[in-house]
Coordinates of C-alpha atoms in Angstrom, one line a residue:
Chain A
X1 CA 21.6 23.1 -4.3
X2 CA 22.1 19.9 -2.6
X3 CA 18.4 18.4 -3.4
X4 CA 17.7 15.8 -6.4
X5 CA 18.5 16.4 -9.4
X6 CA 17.6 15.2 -12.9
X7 CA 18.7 15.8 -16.6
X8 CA 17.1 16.7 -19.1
X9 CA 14.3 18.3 -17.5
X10 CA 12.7 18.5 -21.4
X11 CA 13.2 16.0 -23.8
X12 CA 11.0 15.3 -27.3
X13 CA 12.0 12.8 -29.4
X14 CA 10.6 10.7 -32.2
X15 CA 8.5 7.3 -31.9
X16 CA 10.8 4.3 -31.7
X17 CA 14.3 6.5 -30.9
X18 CA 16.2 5.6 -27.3
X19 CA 15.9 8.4 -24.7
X20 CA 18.1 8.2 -21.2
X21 CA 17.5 10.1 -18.0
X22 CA 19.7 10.9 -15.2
X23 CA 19.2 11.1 -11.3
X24 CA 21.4 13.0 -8.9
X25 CA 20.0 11.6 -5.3
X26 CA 21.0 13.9 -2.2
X27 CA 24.3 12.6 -1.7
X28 CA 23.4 10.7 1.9
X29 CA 21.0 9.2 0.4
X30 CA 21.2 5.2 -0.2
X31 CA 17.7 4.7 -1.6
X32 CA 16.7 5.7 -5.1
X33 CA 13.6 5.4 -6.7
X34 CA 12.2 6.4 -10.0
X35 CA 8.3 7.1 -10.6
X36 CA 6.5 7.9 -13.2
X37 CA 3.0 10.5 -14.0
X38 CA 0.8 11.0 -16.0
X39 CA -1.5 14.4 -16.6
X40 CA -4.4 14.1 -14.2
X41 CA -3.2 11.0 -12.4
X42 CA -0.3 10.7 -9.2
X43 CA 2.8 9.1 -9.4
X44 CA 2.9 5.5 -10.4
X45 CA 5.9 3.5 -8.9
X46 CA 8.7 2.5 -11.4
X47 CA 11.7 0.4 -9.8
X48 CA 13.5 1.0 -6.6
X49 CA 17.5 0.5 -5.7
X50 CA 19.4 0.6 -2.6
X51 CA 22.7 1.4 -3.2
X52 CA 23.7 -0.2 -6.2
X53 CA 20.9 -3.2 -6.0
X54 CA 17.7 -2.8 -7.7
X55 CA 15.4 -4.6 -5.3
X56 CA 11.8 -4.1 -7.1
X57 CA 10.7 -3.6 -10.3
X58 CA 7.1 -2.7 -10.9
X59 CA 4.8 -4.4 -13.6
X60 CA 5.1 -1.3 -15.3
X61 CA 8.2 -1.1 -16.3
X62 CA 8.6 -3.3 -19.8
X63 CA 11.2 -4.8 -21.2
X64 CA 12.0 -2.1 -23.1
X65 CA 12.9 0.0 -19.5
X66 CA 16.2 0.0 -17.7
X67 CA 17.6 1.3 -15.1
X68 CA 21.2 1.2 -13.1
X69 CA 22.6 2.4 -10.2
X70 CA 26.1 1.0 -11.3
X71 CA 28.4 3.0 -8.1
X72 CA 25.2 3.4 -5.6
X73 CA 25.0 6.9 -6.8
X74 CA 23.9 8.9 -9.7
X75 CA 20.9 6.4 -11.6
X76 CA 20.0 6.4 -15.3
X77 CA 16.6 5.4 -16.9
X78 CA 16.5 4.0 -20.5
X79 CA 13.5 3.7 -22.6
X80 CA 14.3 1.8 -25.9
X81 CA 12.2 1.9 -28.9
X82 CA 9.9 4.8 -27.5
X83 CA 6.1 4.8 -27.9
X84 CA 3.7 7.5 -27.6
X85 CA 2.4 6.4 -24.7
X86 CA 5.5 6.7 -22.9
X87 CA 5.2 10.5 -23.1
X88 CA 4.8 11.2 -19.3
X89 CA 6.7 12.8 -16.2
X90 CA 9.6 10.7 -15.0
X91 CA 10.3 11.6 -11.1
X92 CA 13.0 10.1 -9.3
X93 CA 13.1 10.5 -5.3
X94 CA 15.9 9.5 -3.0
X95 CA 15.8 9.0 0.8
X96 CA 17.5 7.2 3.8
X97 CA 15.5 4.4 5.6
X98 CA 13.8 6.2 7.4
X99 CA 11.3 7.5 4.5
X100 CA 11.4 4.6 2.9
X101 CA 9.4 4.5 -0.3
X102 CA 9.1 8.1 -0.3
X103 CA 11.4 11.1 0.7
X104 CA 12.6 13.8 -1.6
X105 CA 11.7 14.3 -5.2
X106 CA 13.2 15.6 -8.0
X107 CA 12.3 18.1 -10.5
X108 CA 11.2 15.4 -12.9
X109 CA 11.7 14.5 -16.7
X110 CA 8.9 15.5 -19.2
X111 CA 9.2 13.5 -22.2
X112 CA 7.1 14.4 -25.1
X113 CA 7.3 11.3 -28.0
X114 CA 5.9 12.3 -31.3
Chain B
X1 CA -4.1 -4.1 -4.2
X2 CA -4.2 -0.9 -2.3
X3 CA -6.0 2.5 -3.6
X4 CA -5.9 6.4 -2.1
X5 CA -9.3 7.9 -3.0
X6 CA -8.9 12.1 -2.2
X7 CA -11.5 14.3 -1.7
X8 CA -12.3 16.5 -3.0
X9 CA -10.5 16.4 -6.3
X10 CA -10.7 20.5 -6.7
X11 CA -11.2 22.8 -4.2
X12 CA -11.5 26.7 -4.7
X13 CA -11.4 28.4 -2.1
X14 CA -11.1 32.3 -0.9
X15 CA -8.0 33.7 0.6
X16 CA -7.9 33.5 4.4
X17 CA -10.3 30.5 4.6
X18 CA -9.6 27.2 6.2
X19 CA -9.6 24.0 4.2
X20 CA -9.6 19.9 4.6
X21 CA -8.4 17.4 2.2
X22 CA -8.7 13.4 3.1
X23 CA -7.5 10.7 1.8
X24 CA -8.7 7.3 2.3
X25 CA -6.7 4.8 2.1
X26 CA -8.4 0.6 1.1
X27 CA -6.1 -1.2 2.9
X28 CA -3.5 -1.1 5.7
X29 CA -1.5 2.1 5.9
X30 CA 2.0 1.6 6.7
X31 CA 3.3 5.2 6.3
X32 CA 1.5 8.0 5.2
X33 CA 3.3 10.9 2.6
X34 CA 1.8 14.1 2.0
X35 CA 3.2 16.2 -1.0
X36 CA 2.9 19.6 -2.8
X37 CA 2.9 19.7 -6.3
X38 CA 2.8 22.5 -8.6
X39 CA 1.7 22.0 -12.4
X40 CA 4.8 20.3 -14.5
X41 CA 6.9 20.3 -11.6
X42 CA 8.3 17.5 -8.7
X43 CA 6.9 16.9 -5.3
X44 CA 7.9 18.8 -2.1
X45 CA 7.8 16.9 0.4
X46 CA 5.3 18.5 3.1
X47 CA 5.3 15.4 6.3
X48 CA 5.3 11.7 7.0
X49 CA 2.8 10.6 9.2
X50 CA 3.8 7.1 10.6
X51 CA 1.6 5.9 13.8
X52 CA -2.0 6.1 14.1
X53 CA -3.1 9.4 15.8
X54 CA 0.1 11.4 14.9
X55 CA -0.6 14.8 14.0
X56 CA 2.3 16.9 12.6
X57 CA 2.2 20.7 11.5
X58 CA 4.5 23.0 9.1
X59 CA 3.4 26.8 9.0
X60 CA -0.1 26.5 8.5
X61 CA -0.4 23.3 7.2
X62 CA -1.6 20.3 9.6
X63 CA -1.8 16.6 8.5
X64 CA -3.4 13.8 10.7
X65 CA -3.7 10.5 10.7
X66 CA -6.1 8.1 11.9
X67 CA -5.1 4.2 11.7
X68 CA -8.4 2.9 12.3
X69 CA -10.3 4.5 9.6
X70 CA -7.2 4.3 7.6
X71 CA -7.5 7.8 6.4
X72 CA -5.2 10.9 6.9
X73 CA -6.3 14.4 6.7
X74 CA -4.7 17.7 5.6
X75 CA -5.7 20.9 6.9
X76 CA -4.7 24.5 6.0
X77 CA -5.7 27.4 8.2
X78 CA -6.0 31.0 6.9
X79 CA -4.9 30.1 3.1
X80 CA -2.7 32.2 1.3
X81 CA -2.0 32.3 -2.9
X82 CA 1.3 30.7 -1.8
X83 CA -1.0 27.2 -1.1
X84 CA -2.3 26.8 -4.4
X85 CA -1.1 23.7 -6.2
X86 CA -2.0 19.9 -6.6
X87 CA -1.7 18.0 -3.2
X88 CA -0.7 14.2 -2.7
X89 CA -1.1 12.3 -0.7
X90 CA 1.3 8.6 -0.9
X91 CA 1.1 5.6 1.4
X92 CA 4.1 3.0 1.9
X93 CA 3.6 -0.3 1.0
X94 CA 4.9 -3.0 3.8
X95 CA 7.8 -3.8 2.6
X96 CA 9.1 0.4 2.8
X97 CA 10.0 0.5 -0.9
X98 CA 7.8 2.0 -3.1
X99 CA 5.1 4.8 -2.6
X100 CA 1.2 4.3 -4.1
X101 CA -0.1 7.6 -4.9
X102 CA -3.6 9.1 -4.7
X103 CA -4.6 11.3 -7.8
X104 CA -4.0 14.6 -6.0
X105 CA -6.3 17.3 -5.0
X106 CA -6.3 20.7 -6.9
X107 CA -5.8 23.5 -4.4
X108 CA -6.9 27.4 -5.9
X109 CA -6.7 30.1 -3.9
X110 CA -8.5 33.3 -4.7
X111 CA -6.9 36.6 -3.4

């Protein structure tokens, strides 16, 4: 499968632990971008890299959020401290310039925080 | 800053029967996405629509997009059970780097 791809695709954990995600982009792809949706509601915009640069960070994503892109590749997406209303579906999405701000998505990360 | 309203929000609709979604866009659209979503799952991307007038089809899906109204429109002829899910639709901000979402529309198809 050469699509996105992201691990876990389930993870619960308990109020205030650390939880990290993982994004496989289509390996062509130099733009990376991680979103994230609620039940009911579309995507909301997260952060965006190209390459290894993250160029924009929404208002959304707190202190306690961080992402890297360390070799222009794979990403990660840390949430420290977790609260319950992080509980959401993290998406990440890859493309080349040409679909900028969009392209293809990955299956996405539900995390449940009790 | 910028909002996509669809409409409707749920449609239900009989097998074989043509539909329309819209989505309006307030502002600008610089790029228009439209997705497929099925419940806890990601997006598939369905087409980009880019200049104003541009109409684009996939199988029996056809998406449109007028500039001036700044709305884009997403038809599917004879619907089959394999149509059902949640469409989105996602315009480009100007800078090309992030997407803002409308809430999706809810497609059931009865057989």
């Amino acid at each position: 499968d050469t699509g996105v791809s992201q691990d876990p695709r389930h993870k619960i954990t308990k109020r205030g632990q650390n939880v990290t995600f993982r994004c496989d982009p289509i390996s062509e792809h130099n733009r990376l971008y991680w979103y994230r949706q609620t039940l009911g509601q579309g995507p909301e915009f997260l952060t965006y890299f190209q390459n290894e640069a993250q160029l924009e960070k929404s208002r959304l994503l707190s202190d306690r959020f961080s992402a890297e892109r360390p070799k222009g590749s794979f990403s990660t997406l840390e949430i420290q401290r977790t609260e319950q209303g992080d509980s959401a579906m993290y998406l990440c999405a890859s493309s080349t310039p040409g679909l900028a701000g969009g392209g293809f998505f990955g299956p996405g990360t539900r995390l449940t925080v009790l | 800053s910028q909002e996509l309203e669809q409409s409707p929000q749920s449609l239900i609709v009989q097998e074989g029967k043509n539909l329309t979604i819209n989505c309006t866009s307030s502002k600008t659209l610089y790029g228009l996405y439209w997705y497929k979503q099925k419940y806890g799952e990601g997006l598939i991307f369905l087409m980009m629509l880019q200049k104003g007038g541009e109409e684009k089809s996939h199988e029996k899906i056809t998406a449109k997009l007028d500039e001036k109204k700044q709305q884009s429109s997403l038809h599917i002829t004879a619907s089959q059970p394999s149509h059902a899910g949640i469409y989105l639709c996602g315009a480009g901000n100007q800078a090309g780097t992030a997407l803002i979402f409308g809430k999706g529309t809810t497609l059931s198809v009865s057989s």
